[in-house]
Each structure stands twice: as C-alpha cells, then as structure tokens.
PDB file of C-alpha atoms in Angstrom:
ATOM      1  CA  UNK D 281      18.591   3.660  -6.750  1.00 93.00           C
ATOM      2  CA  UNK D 282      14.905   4.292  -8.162  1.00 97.00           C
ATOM      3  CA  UNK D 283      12.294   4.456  -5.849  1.00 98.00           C
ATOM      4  CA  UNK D 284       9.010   3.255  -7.371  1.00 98.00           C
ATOM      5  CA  UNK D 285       5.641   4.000  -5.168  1.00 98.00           C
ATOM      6  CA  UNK D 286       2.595   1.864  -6.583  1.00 98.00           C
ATOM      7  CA  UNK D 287      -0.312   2.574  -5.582  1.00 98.00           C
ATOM      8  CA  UNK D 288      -4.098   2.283  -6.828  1.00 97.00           C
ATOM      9  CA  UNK D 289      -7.796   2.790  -5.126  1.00 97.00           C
ATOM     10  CA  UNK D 290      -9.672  -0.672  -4.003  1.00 97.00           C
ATOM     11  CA  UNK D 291     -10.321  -3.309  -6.201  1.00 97.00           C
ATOM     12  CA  UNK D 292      -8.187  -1.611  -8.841  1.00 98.00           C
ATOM     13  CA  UNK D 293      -5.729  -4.210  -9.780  1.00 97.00           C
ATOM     14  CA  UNK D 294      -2.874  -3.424  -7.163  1.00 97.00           C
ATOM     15  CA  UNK D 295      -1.640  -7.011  -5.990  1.00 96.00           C
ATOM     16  CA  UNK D 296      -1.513  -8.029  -9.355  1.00 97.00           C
ATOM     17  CA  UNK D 297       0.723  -5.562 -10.638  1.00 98.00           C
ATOM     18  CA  UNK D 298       2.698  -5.602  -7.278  1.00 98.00           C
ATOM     19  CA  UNK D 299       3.279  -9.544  -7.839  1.00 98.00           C
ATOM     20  CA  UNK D 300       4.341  -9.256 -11.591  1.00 98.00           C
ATOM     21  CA  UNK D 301       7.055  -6.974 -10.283  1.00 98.00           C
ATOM     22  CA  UNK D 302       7.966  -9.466  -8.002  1.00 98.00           C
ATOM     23  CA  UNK D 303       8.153 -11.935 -10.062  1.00 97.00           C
ATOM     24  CA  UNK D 304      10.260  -9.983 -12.703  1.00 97.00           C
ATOM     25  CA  UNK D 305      12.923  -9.571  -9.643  1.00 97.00           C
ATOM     26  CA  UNK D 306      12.327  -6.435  -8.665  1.00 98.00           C
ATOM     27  CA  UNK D 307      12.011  -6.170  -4.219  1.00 98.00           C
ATOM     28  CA  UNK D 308       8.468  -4.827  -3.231  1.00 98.00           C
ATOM     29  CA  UNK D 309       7.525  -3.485   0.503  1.00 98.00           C
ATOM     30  CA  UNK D 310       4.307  -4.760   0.481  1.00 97.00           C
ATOM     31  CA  UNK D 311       2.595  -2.074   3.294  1.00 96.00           C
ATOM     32  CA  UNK D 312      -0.615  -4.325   3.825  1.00 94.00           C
ATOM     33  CA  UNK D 313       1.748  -7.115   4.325  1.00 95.00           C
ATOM     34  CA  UNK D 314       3.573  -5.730   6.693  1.00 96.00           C
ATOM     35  CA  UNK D 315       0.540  -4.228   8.631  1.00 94.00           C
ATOM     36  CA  UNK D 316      -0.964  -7.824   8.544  1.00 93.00           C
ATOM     37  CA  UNK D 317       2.378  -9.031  10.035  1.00 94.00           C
ATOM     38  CA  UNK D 318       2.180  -6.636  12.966  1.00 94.00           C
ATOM     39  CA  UNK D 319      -1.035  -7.529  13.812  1.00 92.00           C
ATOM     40  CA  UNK D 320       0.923 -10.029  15.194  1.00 91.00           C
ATOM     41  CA  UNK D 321       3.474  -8.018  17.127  1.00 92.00           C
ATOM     42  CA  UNK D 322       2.822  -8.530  21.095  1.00 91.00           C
ATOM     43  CA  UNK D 323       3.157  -4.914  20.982  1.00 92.00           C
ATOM     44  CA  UNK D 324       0.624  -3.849  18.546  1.00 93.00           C
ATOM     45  CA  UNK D 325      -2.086  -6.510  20.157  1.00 93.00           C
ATOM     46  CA  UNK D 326      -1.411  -5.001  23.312  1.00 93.00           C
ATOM     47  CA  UNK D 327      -2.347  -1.825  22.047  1.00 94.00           C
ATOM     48  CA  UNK D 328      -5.057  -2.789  20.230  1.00 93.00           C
ATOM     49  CA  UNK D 329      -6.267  -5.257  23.472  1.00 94.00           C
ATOM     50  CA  UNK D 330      -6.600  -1.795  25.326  1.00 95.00           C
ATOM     51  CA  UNK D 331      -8.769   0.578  22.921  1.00 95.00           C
ATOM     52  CA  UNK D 332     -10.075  -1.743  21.242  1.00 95.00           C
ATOM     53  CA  UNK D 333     -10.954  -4.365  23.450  1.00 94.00           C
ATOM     54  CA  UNK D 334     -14.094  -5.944  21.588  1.00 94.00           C
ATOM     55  CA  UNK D 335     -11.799  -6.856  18.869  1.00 94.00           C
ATOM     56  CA  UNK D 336      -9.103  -8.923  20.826  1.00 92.00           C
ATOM     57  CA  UNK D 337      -9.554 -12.714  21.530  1.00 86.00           C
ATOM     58  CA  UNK D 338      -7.166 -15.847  22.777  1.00 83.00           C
ATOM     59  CA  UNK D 339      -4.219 -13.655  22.285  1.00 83.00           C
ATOM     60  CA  UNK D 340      -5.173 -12.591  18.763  1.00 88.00           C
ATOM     61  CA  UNK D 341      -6.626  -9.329  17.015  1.00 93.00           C
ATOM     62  CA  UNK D 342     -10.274 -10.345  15.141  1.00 91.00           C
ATOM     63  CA  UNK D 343      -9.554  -8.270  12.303  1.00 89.00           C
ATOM     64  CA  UNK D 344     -13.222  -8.188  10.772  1.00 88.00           C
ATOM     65  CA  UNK D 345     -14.368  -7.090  14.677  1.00 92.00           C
ATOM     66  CA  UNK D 346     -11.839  -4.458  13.865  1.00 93.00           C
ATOM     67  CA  UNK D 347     -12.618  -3.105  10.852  1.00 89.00           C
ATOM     68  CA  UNK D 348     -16.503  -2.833  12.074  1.00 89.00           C
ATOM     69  CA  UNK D 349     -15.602  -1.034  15.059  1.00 92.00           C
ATOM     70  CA  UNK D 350     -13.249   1.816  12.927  1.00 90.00           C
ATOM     71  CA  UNK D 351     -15.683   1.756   9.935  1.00 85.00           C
ATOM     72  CA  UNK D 352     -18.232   3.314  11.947  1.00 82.00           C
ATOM     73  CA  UNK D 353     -16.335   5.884  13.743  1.00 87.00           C
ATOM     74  CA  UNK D 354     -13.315   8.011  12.398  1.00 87.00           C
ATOM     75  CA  UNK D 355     -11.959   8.743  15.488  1.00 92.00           C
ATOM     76  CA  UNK D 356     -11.176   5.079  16.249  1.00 93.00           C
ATOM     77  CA  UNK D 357      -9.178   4.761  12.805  1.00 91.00           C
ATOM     78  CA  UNK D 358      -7.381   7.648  13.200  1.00 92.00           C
ATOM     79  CA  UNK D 359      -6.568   6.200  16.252  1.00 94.00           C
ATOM     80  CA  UNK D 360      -6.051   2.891  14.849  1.00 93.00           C
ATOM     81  CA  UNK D 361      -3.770   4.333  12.006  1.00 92.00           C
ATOM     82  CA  UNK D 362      -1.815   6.103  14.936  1.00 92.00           C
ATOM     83  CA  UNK D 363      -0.372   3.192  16.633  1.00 92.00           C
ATOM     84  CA  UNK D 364       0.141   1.175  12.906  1.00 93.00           C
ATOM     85  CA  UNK D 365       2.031   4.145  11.319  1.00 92.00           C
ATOM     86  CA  UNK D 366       5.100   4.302  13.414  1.00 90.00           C
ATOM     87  CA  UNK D 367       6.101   0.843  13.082  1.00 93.00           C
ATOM     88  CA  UNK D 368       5.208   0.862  10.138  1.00 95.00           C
ATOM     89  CA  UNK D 369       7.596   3.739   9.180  1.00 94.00           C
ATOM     90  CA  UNK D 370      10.250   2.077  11.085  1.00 94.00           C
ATOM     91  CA  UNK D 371       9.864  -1.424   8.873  1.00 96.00           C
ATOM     92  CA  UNK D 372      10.177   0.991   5.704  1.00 96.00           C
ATOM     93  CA  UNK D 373      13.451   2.599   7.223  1.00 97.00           C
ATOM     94  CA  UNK D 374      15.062  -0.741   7.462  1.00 97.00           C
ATOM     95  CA  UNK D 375      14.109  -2.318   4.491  1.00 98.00           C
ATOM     96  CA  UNK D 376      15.299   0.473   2.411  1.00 98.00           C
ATOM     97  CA  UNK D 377      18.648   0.528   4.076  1.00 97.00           C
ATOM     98  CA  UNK D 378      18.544  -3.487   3.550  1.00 98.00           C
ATOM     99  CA  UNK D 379      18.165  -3.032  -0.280  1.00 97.00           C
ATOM    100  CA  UNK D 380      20.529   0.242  -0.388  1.00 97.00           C
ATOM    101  CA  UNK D 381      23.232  -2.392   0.867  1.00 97.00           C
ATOM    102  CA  UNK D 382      22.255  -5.018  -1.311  1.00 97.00           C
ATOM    103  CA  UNK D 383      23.097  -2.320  -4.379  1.00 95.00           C
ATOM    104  CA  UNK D 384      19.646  -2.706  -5.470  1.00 95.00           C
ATOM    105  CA  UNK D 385      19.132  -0.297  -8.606  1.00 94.00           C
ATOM    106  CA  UNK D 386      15.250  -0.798  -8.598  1.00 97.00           C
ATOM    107  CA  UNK D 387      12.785  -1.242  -5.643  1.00 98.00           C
ATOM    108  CA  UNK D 388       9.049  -0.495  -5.507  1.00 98.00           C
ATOM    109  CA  UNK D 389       7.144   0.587  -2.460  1.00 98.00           C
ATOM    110  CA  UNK D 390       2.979  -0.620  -2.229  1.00 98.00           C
ATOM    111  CA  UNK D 391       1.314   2.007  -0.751  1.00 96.00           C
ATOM    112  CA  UNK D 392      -2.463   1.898  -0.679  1.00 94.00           C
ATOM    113  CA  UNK D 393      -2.778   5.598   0.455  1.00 94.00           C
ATOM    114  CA  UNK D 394       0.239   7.076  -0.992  1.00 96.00           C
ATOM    115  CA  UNK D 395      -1.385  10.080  -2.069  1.00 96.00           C
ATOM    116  CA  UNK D 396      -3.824  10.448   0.875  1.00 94.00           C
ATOM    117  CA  UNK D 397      -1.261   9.931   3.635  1.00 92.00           C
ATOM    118  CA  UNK D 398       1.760   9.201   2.424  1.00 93.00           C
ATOM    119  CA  UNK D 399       4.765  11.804   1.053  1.00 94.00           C
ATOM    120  CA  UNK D 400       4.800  11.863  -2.818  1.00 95.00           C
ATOM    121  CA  UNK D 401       8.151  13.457  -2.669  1.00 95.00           C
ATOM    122  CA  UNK D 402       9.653  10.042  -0.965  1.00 96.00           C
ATOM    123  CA  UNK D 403       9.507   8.360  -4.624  1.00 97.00           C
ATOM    124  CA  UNK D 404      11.100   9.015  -8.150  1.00 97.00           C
ATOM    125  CA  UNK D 405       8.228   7.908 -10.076  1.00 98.00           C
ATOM    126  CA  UNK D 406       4.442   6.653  -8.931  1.00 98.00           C
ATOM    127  CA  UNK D 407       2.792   4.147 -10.727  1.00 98.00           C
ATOM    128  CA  UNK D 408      -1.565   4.172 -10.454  1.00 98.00           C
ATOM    129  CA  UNK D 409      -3.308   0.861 -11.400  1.00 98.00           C
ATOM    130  CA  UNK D 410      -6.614   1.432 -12.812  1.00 98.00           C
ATOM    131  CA  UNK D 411      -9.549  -0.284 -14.240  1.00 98.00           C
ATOM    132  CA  UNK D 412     -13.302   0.961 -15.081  1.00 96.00           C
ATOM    133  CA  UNK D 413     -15.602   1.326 -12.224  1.00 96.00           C
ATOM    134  CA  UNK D 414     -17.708  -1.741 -13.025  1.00 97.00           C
ATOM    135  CA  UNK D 415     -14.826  -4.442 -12.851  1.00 97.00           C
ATOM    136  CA  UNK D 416     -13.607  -2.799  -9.849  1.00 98.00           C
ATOM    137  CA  UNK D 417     -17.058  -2.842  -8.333  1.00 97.00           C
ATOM    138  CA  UNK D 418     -17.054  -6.335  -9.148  1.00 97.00           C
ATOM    139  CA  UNK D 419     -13.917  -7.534  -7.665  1.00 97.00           C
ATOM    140  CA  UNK D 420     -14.252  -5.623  -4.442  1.00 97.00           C
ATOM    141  CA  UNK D 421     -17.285  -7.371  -3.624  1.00 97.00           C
ATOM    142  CA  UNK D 422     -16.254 -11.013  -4.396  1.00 96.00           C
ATOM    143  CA  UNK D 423     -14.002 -10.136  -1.051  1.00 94.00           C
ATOM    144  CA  UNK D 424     -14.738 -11.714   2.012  1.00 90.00           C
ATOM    145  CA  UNK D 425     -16.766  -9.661   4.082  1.00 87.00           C
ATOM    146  CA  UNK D 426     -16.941  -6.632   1.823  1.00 93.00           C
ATOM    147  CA  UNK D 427     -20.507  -5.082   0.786  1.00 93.00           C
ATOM    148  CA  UNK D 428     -21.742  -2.366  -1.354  1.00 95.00           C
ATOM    149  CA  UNK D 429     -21.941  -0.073   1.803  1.00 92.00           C
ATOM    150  CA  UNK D 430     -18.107  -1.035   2.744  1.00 91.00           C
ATOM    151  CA  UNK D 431     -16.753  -0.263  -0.432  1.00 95.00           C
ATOM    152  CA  UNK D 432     -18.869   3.125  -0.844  1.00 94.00           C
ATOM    153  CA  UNK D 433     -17.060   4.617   2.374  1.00 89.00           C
ATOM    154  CA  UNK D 434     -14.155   3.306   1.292  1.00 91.00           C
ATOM    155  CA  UNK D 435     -14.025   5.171  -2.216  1.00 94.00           C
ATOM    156  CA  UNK D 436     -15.188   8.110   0.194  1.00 91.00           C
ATOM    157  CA  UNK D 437     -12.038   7.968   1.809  1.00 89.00           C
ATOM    158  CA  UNK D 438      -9.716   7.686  -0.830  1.00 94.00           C
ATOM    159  CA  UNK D 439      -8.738   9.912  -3.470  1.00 96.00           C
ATOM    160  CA  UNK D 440     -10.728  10.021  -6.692  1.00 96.00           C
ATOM    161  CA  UNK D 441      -9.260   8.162  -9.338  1.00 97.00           C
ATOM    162  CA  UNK D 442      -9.498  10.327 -12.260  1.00 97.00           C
ATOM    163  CA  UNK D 443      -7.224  12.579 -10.069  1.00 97.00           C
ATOM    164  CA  UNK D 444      -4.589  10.250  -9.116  1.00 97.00           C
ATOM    165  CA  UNK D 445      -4.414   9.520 -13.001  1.00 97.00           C
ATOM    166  CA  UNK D 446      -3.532  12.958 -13.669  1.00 97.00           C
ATOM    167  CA  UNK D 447      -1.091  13.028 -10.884  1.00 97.00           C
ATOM    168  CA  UNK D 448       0.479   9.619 -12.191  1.00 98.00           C
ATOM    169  CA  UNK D 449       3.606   9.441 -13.922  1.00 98.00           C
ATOM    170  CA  UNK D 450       2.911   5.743 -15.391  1.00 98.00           C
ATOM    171  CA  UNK D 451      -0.760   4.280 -15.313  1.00 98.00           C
ATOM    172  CA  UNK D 452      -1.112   0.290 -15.536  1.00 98.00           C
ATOM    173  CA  UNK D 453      -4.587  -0.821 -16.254  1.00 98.00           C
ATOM    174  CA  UNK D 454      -5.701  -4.199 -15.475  1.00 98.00           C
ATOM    175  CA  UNK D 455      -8.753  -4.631 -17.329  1.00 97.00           C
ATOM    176  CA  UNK D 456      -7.749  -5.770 -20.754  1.00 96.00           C
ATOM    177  CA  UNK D 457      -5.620  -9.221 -19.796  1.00 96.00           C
ATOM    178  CA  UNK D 458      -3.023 -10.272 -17.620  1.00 96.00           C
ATOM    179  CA  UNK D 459      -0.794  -9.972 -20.921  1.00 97.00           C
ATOM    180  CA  UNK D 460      -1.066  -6.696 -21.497  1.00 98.00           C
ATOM    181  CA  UNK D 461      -0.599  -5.906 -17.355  1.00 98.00           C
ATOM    182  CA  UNK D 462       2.413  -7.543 -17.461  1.00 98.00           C
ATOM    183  CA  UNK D 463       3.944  -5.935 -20.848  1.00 98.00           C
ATOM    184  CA  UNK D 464       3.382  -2.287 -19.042  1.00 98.00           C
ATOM    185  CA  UNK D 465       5.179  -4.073 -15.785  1.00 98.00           C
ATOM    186  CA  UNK D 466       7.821  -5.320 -18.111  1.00 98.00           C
ATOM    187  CA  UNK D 467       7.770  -1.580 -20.022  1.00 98.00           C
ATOM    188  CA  UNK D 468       7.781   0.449 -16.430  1.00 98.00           C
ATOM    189  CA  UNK D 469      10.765  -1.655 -15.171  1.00 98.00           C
ATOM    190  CA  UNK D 470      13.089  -1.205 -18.796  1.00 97.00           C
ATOM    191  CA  UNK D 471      11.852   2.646 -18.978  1.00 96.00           C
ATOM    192  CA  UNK D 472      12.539   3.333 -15.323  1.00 97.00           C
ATOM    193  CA  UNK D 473      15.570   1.268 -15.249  1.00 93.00           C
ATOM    194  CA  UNK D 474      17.521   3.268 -17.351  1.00 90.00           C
ATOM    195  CA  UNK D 475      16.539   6.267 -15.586  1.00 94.00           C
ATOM    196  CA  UNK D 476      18.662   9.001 -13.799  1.00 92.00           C
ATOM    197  CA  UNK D 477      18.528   7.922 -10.308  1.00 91.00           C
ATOM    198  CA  UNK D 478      18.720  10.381  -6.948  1.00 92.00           C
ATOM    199  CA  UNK D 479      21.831  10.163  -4.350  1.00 93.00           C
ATOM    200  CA  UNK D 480      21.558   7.220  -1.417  1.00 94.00           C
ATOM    201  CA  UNK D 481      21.750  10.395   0.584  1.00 95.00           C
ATOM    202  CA  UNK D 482      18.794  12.219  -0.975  1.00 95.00           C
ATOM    203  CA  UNK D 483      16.790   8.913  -1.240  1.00 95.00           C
ATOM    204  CA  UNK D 484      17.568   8.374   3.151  1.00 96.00           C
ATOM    205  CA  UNK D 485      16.853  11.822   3.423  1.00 96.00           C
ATOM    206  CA  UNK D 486      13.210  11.132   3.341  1.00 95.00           C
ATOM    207  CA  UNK D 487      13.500   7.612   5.279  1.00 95.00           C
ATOM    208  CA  UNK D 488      15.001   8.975   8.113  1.00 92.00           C
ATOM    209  CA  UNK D 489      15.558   7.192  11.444  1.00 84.00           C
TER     210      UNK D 489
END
C-alpha cells in the first residue's frame, strides 16, 4: 500500500485536487470532513457546550461563533484542537485498516496541517498544491465569512509555502486550468502507482490503536 498525504496552505487549490483523486478511484480521508462530521458527535458538542459555551445552540455547535471565539485567543484552539485530535486519530486508525482489508494499493490522506501538526513520516510521498499568492488571496476571500484579517492569521499559522515546496516530493499547481490539475493528478497516481510500497506492518506502525 502507498500512503499519499496531500496537503496545501488556504485557498491553495486543495479540494480540487483531493476530488480529482476521487474521482479517478483512488479513497481519500478527507480530515475537514471528518472534523465537520464530529461536530456532530453528542460527544464532541458536549465538550464543546462546556468550554465553549457561547458557541453552542438548540443542540448544535455555531461554527462561525466558534471560529471567532479561537481566532482571538490561542489558548482556546489549542484547546479546541485537543478534544478534535483524538477522535480524529481514531477515525484515521479505522479507515486505514478498512482500506488495508479492502487490498487497496493506493489511498491518499487530506491533511490541512500535515507539516505543522501532523507526522511526515506516516506517508510515502506528500503532495503540496500551490498557486501564486494573488489567486489564492482571491479565492480565500470569496469564502463565507472570511476577511483579509482572517486569512492574514491564518497564513501566520501555517507553514510558509515556499518551504513546504521544498519539502514536497510532488507539487500540483492549480492556477493554469483544471486540465492541467488533473493531468499532474492523473501523472501522481501512474508515477506513484508503480512505486515500491512499505509493509502493512510498517504502514500500522504509525496508525497505531
């Protein structure tokens, strides 16, 4: 089995890429999928209901109440990030094992922070999207309740791109056509297809339960 990790700053072009893999077959964790879907776990709004209590209504999580509250302190995201990360772990741990008995030969892993919080040494091969500042600038703040200020301490918190380019081993741009994104998605999954892949063992070693 290769494991892919895909990752990219804001705005860059990530969900694009992540859905042309998708739709050439190959199974995708999608981590701000998942974190959406426990947003809805009665155990995660309970949590959430007591530390952040502003930003819990009817039963529900207001996600935008949320994201003011931990975008003006970092203590209250680290926090935040605390009680998402071990479920989230947990949902990665059983997919995995879902696809290893599946015989999948190719899966990718989306991972919005994989450099700044993830471990790089959980995938075979990482794949940056990039684009030039301008167009991500752009998309970031056609976004529903984004701003100019939002995406500035963002960018802050995230690695700089021109270094996760250099730590890259493939780099997909998406600013010059959806053709040519999806020829390097249809290029990444042929090259790394017919490369040498890592034990089941070694893979679980670093998805342990």
């Amino acid at each position: 089995m290769i494991v892919i990790g895909l990752t990219g700053s804001v705005g860059m072009g990530k969900t694009q890429v992540s859905n042309y893999f998708k739709k050439m077959k190959v199974d995708v964790f999608d981590s701000d999928y998942q974190v959406k879907l426990l947003y809805e776990k009665k155990s995660i709004i309970k949590d959430i209901k007591q530390y952040f209590p502003t930003a819990y209504s009817n039963n529900t999580i207001d996600k935008k109440t949320l994201a003011d509250i931990v975008f003006k302190e970092e203590k209250k995201l680290k926090l935040l990030e605390s009680l998402i990360h071990e479920s989230l772990k947990k949902k990665q741990q059983a997919w995995i094992r879902k696809k290893i008995r599946e015989k999948s030969k190719l899966i990718v892993f989306d991972v919005p922070l994989l450099y700044e919080k993830d471990n790089i040494k959980k995938y075979d091969y990482i794949v940056v999207v990039s684009c030039n500042k301008e167009i991500q600038k752009i998309r970031v703040l056609k976004r529903k309740d984004w701003n100019i200020i939002r995406l500035n301490y963002t960018l802050k918190k995230q690695l700089d791109n021109d270094i996760k380019i250099n730590m890259a081993d493939i780099i997909i741009k998406t600013d010059r056509g959806k053709k040519y994104t999806l020829s390097k998605v249809l290029n990444t999954i042929k090259l790394l297809s017919n490369s040498k892949s890592r034990t089941i063992n070694k893979v679980l070693s670093y998805f342990p339960i």
